Amino acid sequence: MQKTPMTGKGLQQLEDELRKLRSEERPAVIRAIAEARSHGDLSENAEYHAARERQSFIEGRIQELEELISTAEVIEPSSLSGSHVKFGATVCLVDEDTDKEITYQIVGLHEADIKQSKISISSPLAKALIGKQEGDTVSVPAPGGDRTYEILSVKFI
């Protein structure tokens, strides 16, 4: 079974979601199904069908989370060091076209969130950055043409 790299925070978020699904969402949907059944004819009962659909989604997500958690390989960025970009690194870049500075942390696939400046290890930008160091320049294919970035700093926080 292939291990899934992720940070401790990422694993904690998955465990919290799993706990909520098991303790809140699953019991709520079971109650909703029971309530809808009490209304009689199930063949034309939209509430019943919606609750069953929701139950199917919840059970599928629970299975997915259990699998992810069981295969998780926690890598704590703060325990890493070095000058080269690798999983867990927080990288400050400057876009050479716009001179705009951006900072990203390279994280596991299931914890990536661009709004929190976390990019997946499998993203084109992360792939281009891996193995590079401060002062290096990387080119990344983008829909509007290649983007070029200079690495300003590499930190493991």
PDB file of C-alpha atoms in Angstrom:
ATOM      1  CA  MET A   1       0.000   0.000   0.000  1.00  0.00           C
ATOM      2  CA  GLN A   2       1.421   3.378  -1.014  1.00  0.00           C
ATOM      3  CA  LYS A   3       1.941   5.905   1.765  1.00  0.00           C
ATOM      4  CA  THR A   4       0.349   9.341   1.440  1.00  0.00           C
ATOM      5  CA  PRO A   5       2.662  12.145   2.587  1.00  0.00           C
ATOM      6  CA  MET A   6       1.022  14.887   4.630  1.00  0.00           C
ATOM      7  CA  THR A   7       1.759  17.274   7.446  1.00  0.00           C
ATOM      8  CA  GLY A   8       0.560  16.702  11.000  1.00  0.00           C
ATOM      9  CA  LYS A   9      -1.943  19.534  10.575  1.00  0.00           C
ATOM     10  CA  GLY A  10      -3.280  17.915   7.410  1.00  0.00           C
ATOM     11  CA  LEU A  11      -3.750  14.570   9.175  1.00  0.00           C
ATOM     12  CA  GLN A  12      -5.488  16.322  12.089  1.00  0.00           C
ATOM     13  CA  GLN A  13      -7.942  18.001   9.684  1.00  0.00           C
ATOM     14  CA  LEU A  14      -8.801  14.631   8.105  1.00  0.00           C
ATOM     15  CA  GLU A  15      -9.266  13.031  11.537  1.00  0.00           C
ATOM     16  CA  ASP A  16     -11.505  15.914  12.654  1.00  0.00           C
ATOM     17  CA  GLU A  17     -13.635  15.584   9.523  1.00  0.00           C
ATOM     18  CA  LEU A  18     -13.936  11.809  10.041  1.00  0.00           C
ATOM     19  CA  ARG A  19     -14.924  12.293  13.693  1.00  0.00           C
ATOM     20  CA  LYS A  20     -17.607  14.831  12.697  1.00  0.00           C
ATOM     21  CA  LEU A  21     -19.005  12.573   9.976  1.00  0.00           C
ATOM     22  CA  ARG A  22     -19.227   9.611  12.355  1.00  0.00           C
ATOM     23  CA  SER A  23     -20.577  11.454  15.409  1.00  0.00           C
ATOM     24  CA  GLU A  24     -22.807  14.140  13.851  1.00  0.00           C
ATOM     25  CA  GLU A  25     -23.516  13.702  10.148  1.00  0.00           C
ATOM     26  CA  ARG A  26     -24.151   9.925  10.107  1.00  0.00           C
ATOM     27  CA  PRO A  27     -26.642   9.960  13.041  1.00  0.00           C
ATOM     28  CA  ALA A  28     -28.400  13.026  11.588  1.00  0.00           C
ATOM     29  CA  VAL A  29     -28.931  11.393   8.206  1.00  0.00           C
ATOM     30  CA  ILE A  30     -30.188   8.195   9.853  1.00  0.00           C
ATOM     31  CA  ARG A  31     -32.763  10.276  11.735  1.00  0.00           C
ATOM     32  CA  ALA A  32     -33.725  12.049   8.481  1.00  0.00           C
ATOM     33  CA  ILE A  33     -34.258   8.707   6.728  1.00  0.00           C
ATOM     34  CA  ALA A  34     -36.399   7.423   9.607  1.00  0.00           C
ATOM     35  CA  GLU A  35     -38.438  10.643   9.556  1.00  0.00           C
ATOM     36  CA  ALA A  36     -38.962  10.439   5.794  1.00  0.00           C
ATOM     37  CA  ARG A  37     -39.984   6.758   6.037  1.00  0.00           C
ATOM     38  CA  SER A  38     -42.680   7.678   8.508  1.00  0.00           C
ATOM     39  CA  HIS A  39     -44.351   9.801   5.813  1.00  0.00           C
ATOM     40  CA  GLY A  40     -45.417   6.709   3.883  1.00  0.00           C
ATOM     41  CA  ASP A  41     -44.975   5.935   0.166  1.00  0.00           C
ATOM     42  CA  LEU A  42     -41.207   5.900  -0.451  1.00  0.00           C
ATOM     43  CA  SER A  43     -41.409   5.807  -4.246  1.00  0.00           C
ATOM     44  CA  GLU A  44     -42.544   9.444  -4.433  1.00  0.00           C
ATOM     45  CA  ASN A  45     -40.866  10.706  -1.271  1.00  0.00           C
ATOM     46  CA  ALA A  46     -38.258  13.312  -2.242  1.00  0.00           C
ATOM     47  CA  GLU A  47     -37.093  13.764   1.368  1.00  0.00           C
ATOM     48  CA  TYR A  48     -36.354  10.038   1.633  1.00  0.00           C
ATOM     49  CA  HIS A  49     -34.393   9.962  -1.641  1.00  0.00           C
ATOM     50  CA  ALA A  50     -32.419  13.085  -0.694  1.00  0.00           C
ATOM     51  CA  ALA A  51     -31.565  11.619   2.722  1.00  0.00           C
ATOM     52  CA  ARG A  52     -30.466   8.319   1.135  1.00  0.00           C
ATOM     53  CA  GLU A  53     -28.289  10.223  -1.333  1.00  0.00           C
ATOM     54  CA  ARG A  54     -26.743  12.169   1.544  1.00  0.00           C
ATOM     55  CA  GLN A  55     -26.172   8.923   3.439  1.00  0.00           C
ATOM     56  CA  SER A  56     -24.402   7.441   0.434  1.00  0.00           C
ATOM     57  CA  PHE A  57     -22.139  10.495   0.188  1.00  0.00           C
ATOM     58  CA  ILE A  58     -21.324  10.397   3.923  1.00  0.00           C
ATOM     59  CA  GLU A  59     -20.518   6.675   3.911  1.00  0.00           C
ATOM     60  CA  GLY A  60     -18.309   7.100   0.828  1.00  0.00           C
ATOM     61  CA  ARG A  61     -16.439  10.006   2.409  1.00  0.00           C
ATOM     62  CA  ILE A  62     -15.972   8.034   5.649  1.00  0.00           C
ATOM     63  CA  GLN A  63     -14.407   5.176   3.676  1.00  0.00           C
ATOM     64  CA  GLU A  64     -12.181   7.607   1.762  1.00  0.00           C
ATOM     65  CA  LEU A  65     -11.004   9.308   4.978  1.00  0.00           C
ATOM     66  CA  GLU A  66     -10.338   5.976   6.717  1.00  0.00           C
ATOM     67  CA  GLU A  67      -8.171   4.918   3.760  1.00  0.00           C
ATOM     68  CA  LEU A  68      -6.268   8.239   3.687  1.00  0.00           C
ATOM     69  CA  ILE A  69      -5.656   8.171   7.434  1.00  0.00           C
ATOM     70  CA  SER A  70      -4.479   4.553   7.384  1.00  0.00           C
ATOM     71  CA  THR A  71      -1.946   5.291   4.629  1.00  0.00           C
ATOM     72  CA  ALA A  72      -0.805   8.669   5.954  1.00  0.00           C
ATOM     73  CA  GLU A  73       2.902   9.268   6.333  1.00  0.00           C
ATOM     74  CA  VAL A  74       3.253  12.317   8.546  1.00  0.00           C
ATOM     75  CA  ILE A  75       6.171  14.559   7.700  1.00  0.00           C
ATOM     76  CA  GLU A  76       6.625  17.497  10.029  1.00  0.00           C
ATOM     77  CA  PRO A  77       8.147  20.473   8.176  1.00  0.00           C
ATOM     78  CA  SER A  78       9.710  21.811  11.398  1.00  0.00           C
ATOM     79  CA  SER A  79      11.819  18.641  11.680  1.00  0.00           C
ATOM     80  CA  LEU A  80      13.281  19.169   8.197  1.00  0.00           C
ATOM     81  CA  SER A  81      16.193  21.334   7.261  1.00  0.00           C
ATOM     82  CA  GLY A  82      18.400  22.172   4.332  1.00  0.00           C
ATOM     83  CA  SER A  83      18.484  24.688   1.567  1.00  0.00           C
ATOM     84  CA  HIS A  84      16.703  22.665  -1.118  1.00  0.00           C
ATOM     85  CA  VAL A  85      12.943  22.727  -1.704  1.00  0.00           C
ATOM     86  CA  LYS A  86      11.205  19.527  -0.603  1.00  0.00           C
ATOM     87  CA  PHE A  87       7.890  18.404   0.857  1.00  0.00           C
ATOM     88  CA  GLY A  88       6.815  20.701   3.699  1.00  0.00           C
ATOM     89  CA  ALA A  89       8.955  23.637   2.622  1.00  0.00           C
ATOM     90  CA  THR A  90       7.569  27.149   2.709  1.00  0.00           C
ATOM     91  CA  VAL A  91       8.917  28.855  -0.387  1.00  0.00           C
ATOM     92  CA  CYS A  92       8.899  32.589  -1.075  1.00  0.00           C
ATOM     93  CA  LEU A  93       8.950  33.358  -4.793  1.00  0.00           C
ATOM     94  CA  VAL A  94       8.930  36.409  -6.997  1.00  0.00           C
ATOM     95  CA  ASP A  95       7.122  36.340 -10.336  1.00  0.00           C
ATOM     96  CA  GLU A  96       9.725  37.664 -12.765  1.00  0.00           C
ATOM     97  CA  ASP A  97       7.063  39.170 -15.064  1.00  0.00           C
ATOM     98  CA  THR A  98       5.110  41.104 -12.432  1.00  0.00           C
ATOM     99  CA  ASP A  99       7.651  41.389  -9.563  1.00  0.00           C
ATOM    100  CA  LYS A 100       4.882  40.133  -7.273  1.00  0.00           C
ATOM    101  CA  GLU A 101       6.065  38.120  -4.267  1.00  0.00           C
ATOM    102  CA  ILE A 102       4.144  34.997  -3.283  1.00  0.00           C
ATOM    103  CA  THR A 103       4.701  32.385  -0.595  1.00  0.00           C
ATOM    104  CA  TYR A 104       3.534  28.769  -0.742  1.00  0.00           C
ATOM    105  CA  GLN A 105       3.912  25.755   1.468  1.00  0.00           C
ATOM    106  CA  ILE A 106       4.267  22.436  -0.346  1.00  0.00           C
ATOM    107  CA  VAL A 107       1.880  19.934   1.251  1.00  0.00           C
ATOM    108  CA  GLY A 108       0.141  16.629   0.527  1.00  0.00           C
ATOM    109  CA  LEU A 109      -2.483  16.270  -2.168  1.00  0.00           C
ATOM    110  CA  HIS A 110      -5.392  16.119   0.285  1.00  0.00           C
ATOM    111  CA  GLU A 111      -4.447  19.192   2.302  1.00  0.00           C
ATOM    112  CA  ALA A 112      -3.714  21.600  -0.548  1.00  0.00           C
ATOM    113  CA  ASP A 113      -5.673  24.853  -0.324  1.00  0.00           C
ATOM    114  CA  ILE A 114      -4.631  27.755  -2.515  1.00  0.00           C
ATOM    115  CA  LYS A 115      -6.561  30.214  -0.295  1.00  0.00           C
ATOM    116  CA  GLN A 116      -4.224  29.249   2.549  1.00  0.00           C
ATOM    117  CA  SER A 117      -1.179  29.340   0.222  1.00  0.00           C
ATOM    118  CA  LYS A 118      -0.768  25.557   0.388  1.00  0.00           C
ATOM    119  CA  ILE A 119      -0.001  23.809  -2.896  1.00  0.00           C
ATOM    120  CA  SER A 120       0.006  20.087  -3.591  1.00  0.00           C
ATOM    121  CA  ILE A 121       3.293  18.265  -4.005  1.00  0.00           C
ATOM    122  CA  SER A 122       1.887  17.045  -7.340  1.00  0.00           C
ATOM    123  CA  SER A 123       1.092  20.536  -8.712  1.00  0.00           C
ATOM    124  CA  PRO A 124       3.163  21.795 -11.661  1.00  0.00           C
ATOM    125  CA  LEU A 125       4.656  24.606  -9.556  1.00  0.00           C
ATOM    126  CA  ALA A 126       5.669  22.282  -6.704  1.00  0.00           C
ATOM    127  CA  LYS A 127       7.151  19.801  -9.179  1.00  0.00           C
ATOM    128  CA  ALA A 128       9.230  22.594 -10.716  1.00  0.00           C
ATOM    129  CA  LEU A 129      10.407  23.784  -7.274  1.00  0.00           C
ATOM    130  CA  ILE A 130      11.418  20.415  -5.775  1.00  0.00           C
ATOM    131  CA  GLY A 131      15.183  20.123  -5.510  1.00  0.00           C
ATOM    132  CA  LYS A 132      15.837  23.803  -6.267  1.00  0.00           C
ATOM    133  CA  GLN A 133      17.284  26.286  -3.789  1.00  0.00           C
ATOM    134  CA  GLU A 134      17.330  29.984  -2.955  1.00  0.00           C
ATOM    135  CA  GLY A 135      18.371  32.076  -5.975  1.00  0.00           C
ATOM    136  CA  ASP A 136      17.301  29.444  -8.538  1.00  0.00           C
ATOM    137  CA  THR A 137      14.818  30.289 -11.282  1.00  0.00           C
ATOM    138  CA  VAL A 138      12.022  27.942 -12.350  1.00  0.00           C
ATOM    139  CA  SER A 139       9.720  28.029 -15.344  1.00  0.00           C
ATOM    140  CA  VAL A 140       6.201  26.660 -14.976  1.00  0.00           C
ATOM    141  CA  PRO A 141       3.748  26.024 -17.812  1.00  0.00           C
ATOM    142  CA  ALA A 142       0.537  28.025 -17.359  1.00  0.00           C
ATOM    143  CA  PRO A 143      -2.575  28.518 -19.513  1.00  0.00           C
ATOM    144  CA  GLY A 144      -1.436  32.011 -20.549  1.00  0.00           C
ATOM    145  CA  GLY A 145       2.111  30.870 -21.285  1.00  0.00           C
ATOM    146  CA  ASP A 146       5.070  29.878 -19.151  1.00  0.00           C
ATOM    147  CA  ARG A 147       5.578  31.729 -15.849  1.00  0.00           C
ATOM    148  CA  THR A 148       9.064  32.259 -14.450  1.00  0.00           C
ATOM    149  CA  TYR A 149       9.748  32.545 -10.723  1.00  0.00           C
ATOM    150  CA  GLU A 150      12.878  33.202  -8.711  1.00  0.00           C
ATOM    151  CA  ILE A 151      13.162  31.472  -5.340  1.00  0.00           C
ATOM    152  CA  LEU A 152      13.768  34.122  -2.674  1.00  0.00           C
ATOM    153  CA  SER A 153      13.794  31.841   0.369  1.00  0.00           C
ATOM    154  CA  VAL A 154      13.201  28.258   1.508  1.00  0.00           C
ATOM    155  CA  LYS A 155      12.058  27.659   5.084  1.00  0.00           C
ATOM    156  CA  PHE A 156      10.844  24.677   7.081  1.00  0.00           C
ATOM    157  CA  ILE A 157       8.366  25.998   9.622  1.00  0.00           C
TER     158      ILE A 157
END
